[in-house]
mmCIF file of C-alpha atoms in Angstrom:
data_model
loop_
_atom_site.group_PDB
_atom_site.id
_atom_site.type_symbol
_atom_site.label_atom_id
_atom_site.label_comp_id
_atom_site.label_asym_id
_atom_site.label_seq_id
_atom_site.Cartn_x
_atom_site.Cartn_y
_atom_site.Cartn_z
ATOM 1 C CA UNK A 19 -15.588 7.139 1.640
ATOM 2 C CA UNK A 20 -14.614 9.073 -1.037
ATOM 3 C CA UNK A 21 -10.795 7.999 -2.354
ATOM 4 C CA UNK A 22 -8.857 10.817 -3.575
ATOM 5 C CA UNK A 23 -6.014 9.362 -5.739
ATOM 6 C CA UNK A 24 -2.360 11.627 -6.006
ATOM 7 C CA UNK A 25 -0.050 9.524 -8.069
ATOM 8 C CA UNK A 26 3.232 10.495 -7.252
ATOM 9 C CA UNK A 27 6.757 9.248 -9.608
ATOM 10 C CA UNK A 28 9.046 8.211 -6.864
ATOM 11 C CA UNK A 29 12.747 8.086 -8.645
ATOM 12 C CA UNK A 30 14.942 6.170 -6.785
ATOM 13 C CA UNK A 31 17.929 6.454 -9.650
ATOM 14 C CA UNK A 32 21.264 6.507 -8.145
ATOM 15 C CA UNK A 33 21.931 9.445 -9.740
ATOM 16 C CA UNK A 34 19.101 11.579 -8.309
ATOM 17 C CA UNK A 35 18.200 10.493 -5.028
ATOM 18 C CA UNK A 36 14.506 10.314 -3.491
ATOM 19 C CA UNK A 37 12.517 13.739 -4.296
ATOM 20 C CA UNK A 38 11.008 15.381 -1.305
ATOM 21 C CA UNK A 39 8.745 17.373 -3.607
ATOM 22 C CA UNK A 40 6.269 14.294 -2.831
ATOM 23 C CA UNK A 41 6.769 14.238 0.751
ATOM 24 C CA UNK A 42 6.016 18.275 0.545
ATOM 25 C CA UNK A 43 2.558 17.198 -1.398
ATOM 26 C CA UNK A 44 2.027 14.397 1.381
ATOM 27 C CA UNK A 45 2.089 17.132 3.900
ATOM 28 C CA UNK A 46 -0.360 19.259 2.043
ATOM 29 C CA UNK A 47 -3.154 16.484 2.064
ATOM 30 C CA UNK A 48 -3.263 15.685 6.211
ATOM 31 C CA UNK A 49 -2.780 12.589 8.443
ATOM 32 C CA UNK A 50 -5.222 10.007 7.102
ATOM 33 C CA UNK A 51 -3.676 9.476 3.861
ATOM 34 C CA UNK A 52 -3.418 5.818 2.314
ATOM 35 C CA UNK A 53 -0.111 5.362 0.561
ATOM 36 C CA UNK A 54 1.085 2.800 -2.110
ATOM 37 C CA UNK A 55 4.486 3.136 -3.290
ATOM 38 C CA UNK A 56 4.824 0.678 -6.586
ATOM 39 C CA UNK A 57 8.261 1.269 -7.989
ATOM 40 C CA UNK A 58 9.113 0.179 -11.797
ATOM 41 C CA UNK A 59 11.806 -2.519 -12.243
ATOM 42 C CA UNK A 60 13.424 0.136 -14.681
ATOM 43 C CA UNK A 61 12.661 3.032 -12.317
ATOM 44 C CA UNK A 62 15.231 0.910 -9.611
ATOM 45 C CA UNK A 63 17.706 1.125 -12.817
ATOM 46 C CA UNK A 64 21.419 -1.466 -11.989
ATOM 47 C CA UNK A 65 22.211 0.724 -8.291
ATOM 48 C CA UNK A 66 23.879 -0.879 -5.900
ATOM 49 C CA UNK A 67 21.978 -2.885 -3.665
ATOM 50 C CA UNK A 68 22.721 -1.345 -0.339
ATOM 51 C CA UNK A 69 21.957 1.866 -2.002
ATOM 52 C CA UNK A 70 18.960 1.083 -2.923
ATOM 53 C CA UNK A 71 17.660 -0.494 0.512
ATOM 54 C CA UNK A 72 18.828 2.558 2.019
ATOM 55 C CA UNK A 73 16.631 4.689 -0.221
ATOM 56 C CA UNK A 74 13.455 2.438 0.671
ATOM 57 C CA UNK A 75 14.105 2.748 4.461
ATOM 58 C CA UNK A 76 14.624 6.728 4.002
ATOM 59 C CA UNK A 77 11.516 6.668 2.054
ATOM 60 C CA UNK A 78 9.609 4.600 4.398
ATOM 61 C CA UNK A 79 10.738 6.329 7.492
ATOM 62 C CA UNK A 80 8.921 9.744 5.997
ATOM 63 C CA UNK A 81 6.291 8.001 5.094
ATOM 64 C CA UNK A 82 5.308 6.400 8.093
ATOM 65 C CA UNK A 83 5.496 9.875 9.534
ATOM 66 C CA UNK A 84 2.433 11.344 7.966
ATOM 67 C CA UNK A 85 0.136 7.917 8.084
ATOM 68 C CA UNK A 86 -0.063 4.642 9.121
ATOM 69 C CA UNK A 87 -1.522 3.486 6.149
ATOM 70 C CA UNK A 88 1.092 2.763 3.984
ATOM 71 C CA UNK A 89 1.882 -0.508 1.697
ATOM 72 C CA UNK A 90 4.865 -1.180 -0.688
ATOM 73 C CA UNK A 91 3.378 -2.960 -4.296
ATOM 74 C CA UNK A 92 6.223 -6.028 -5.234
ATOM 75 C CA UNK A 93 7.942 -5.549 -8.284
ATOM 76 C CA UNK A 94 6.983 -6.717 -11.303
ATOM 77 C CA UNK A 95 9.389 -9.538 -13.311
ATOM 78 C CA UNK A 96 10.240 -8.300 -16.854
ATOM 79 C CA UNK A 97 9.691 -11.112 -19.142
ATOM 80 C CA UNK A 98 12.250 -9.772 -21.802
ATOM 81 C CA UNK A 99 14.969 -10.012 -18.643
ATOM 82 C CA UNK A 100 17.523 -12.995 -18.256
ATOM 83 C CA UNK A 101 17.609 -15.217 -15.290
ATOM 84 C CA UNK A 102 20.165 -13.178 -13.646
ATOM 85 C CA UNK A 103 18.252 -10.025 -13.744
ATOM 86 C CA UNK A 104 14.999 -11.954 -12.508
ATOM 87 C CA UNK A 105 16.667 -13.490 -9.300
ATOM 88 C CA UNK A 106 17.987 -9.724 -8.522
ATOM 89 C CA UNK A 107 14.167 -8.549 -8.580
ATOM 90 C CA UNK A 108 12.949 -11.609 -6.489
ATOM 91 C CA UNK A 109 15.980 -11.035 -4.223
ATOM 92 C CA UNK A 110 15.074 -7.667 -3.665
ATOM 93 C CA UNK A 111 11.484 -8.169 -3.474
ATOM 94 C CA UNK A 112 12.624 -10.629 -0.900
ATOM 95 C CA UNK A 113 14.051 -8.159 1.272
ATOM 96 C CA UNK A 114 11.488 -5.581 0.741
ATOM 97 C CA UNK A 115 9.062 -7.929 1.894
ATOM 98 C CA UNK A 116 11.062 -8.684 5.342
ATOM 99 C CA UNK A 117 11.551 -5.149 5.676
ATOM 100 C CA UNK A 118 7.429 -4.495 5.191
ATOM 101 C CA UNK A 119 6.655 -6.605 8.051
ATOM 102 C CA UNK A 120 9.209 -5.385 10.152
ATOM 103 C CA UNK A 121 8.500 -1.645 9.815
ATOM 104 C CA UNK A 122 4.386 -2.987 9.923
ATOM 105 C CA UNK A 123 3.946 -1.723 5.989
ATOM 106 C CA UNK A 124 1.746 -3.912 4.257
ATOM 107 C CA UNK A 125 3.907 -5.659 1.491
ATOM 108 C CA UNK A 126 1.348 -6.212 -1.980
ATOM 109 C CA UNK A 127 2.467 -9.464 -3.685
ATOM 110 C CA UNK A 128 2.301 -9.332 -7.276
ATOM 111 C CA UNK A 129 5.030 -11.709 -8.912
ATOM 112 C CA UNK A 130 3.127 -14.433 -9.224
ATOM 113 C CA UNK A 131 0.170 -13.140 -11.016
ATOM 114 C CA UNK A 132 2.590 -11.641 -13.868
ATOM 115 C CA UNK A 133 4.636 -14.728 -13.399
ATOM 116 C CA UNK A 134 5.437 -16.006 -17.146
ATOM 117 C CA UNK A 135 2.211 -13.421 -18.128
ATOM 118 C CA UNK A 136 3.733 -12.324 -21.222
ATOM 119 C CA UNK A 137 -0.504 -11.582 -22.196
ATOM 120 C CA UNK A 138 -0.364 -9.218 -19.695
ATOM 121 C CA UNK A 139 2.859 -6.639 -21.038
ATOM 122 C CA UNK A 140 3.311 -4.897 -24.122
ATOM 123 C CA UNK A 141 5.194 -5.932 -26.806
ATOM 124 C CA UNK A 142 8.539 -4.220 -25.707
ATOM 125 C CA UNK A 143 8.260 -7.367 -22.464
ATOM 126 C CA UNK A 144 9.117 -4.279 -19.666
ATOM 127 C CA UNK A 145 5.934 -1.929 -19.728
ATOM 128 C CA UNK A 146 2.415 -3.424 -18.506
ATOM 129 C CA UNK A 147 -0.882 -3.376 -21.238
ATOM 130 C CA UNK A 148 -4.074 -2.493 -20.427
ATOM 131 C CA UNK A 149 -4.800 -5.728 -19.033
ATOM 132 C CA UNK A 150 -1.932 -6.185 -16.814
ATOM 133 C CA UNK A 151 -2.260 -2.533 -15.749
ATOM 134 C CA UNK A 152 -6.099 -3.194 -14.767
ATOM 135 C CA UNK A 153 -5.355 -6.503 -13.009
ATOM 136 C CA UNK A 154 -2.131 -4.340 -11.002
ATOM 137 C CA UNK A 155 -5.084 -2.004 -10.125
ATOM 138 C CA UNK A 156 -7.304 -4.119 -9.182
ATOM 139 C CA UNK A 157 -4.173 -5.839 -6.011
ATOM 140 C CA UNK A 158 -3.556 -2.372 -5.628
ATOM 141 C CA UNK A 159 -7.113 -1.828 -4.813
ATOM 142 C CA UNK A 160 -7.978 -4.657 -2.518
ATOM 143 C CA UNK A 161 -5.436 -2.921 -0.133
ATOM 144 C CA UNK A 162 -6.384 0.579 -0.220
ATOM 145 C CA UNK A 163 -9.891 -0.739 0.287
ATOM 146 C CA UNK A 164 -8.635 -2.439 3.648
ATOM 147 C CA UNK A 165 -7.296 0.472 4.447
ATOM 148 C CA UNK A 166 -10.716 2.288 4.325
ATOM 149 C CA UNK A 167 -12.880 -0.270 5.979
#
């Protein structure tokens, strides 16, 4: 099968909300659609938790209205980060990952693979390099491909 790939920037900022220009371009392409929804650790910015859950669920619920093929990608850690900012991505991850399996999402696991992978970021410790982009790819892949077969 032929994978057509639409990369979308989902902001979840508390300032601006969830766009629905991608759910519009969702709409556009038809049911059988595979989804991934990765979402930077800077991207989630310092909202307020519940705030931020709420987003996800919103997001999810629209989602799961056009296909049933959709998976949430685990965020990243940011090596430059302190401990306190590291248990708040885990902790959310955490949740995320409860809320995957009860919605039936599939929930991509990547913390431990960038685990302490400083090789794998750029030299500003937030962004991934070519390597850790290929090997977030590559997870990224393995799913879509289950999706397809």
């Amino acid at each position: 099968k032929a994978i057509e790939v639409l990369a979308l920037r989902l902001s979840l900022q508390m300032n601006t909300g969830i766009s629905s220009s991608p759910i519009s371009v969702l709409a556009i392409l038809g049911e059988e659609l595979v989804v991934v929804v990765h979402v930077g650790t800077n991207d989630i910015g310092k909202g307020r938790r519940d705030v931020l859950e709420a987003k996800f669920r919103l997001l999810g619920k629209r989602l799961k209205s056009r296909t049933s093929m959709v998976a949430f990608s685990e965020m990243l850690p940011v090596p430059r980060a302190g401990p306190g900012r590291q248990a708040e991505l885990q902790s959310l991850n955490a949740w995320m990952r409860r809320w995957c399996r009860e919605e039936g999402f599939t929930f991509i696991r990547n913390w431990g693979n960038f685990w302490d992978g400083r090789s794998l970021y750029r030299r500003d410790g937030l962004h991934l390099n070519q390597s850790g982009t290929r090997l977030l790819a590559l997870n990224i892949k393995k799913v879509v491909e289950q999706f397809l077969n």
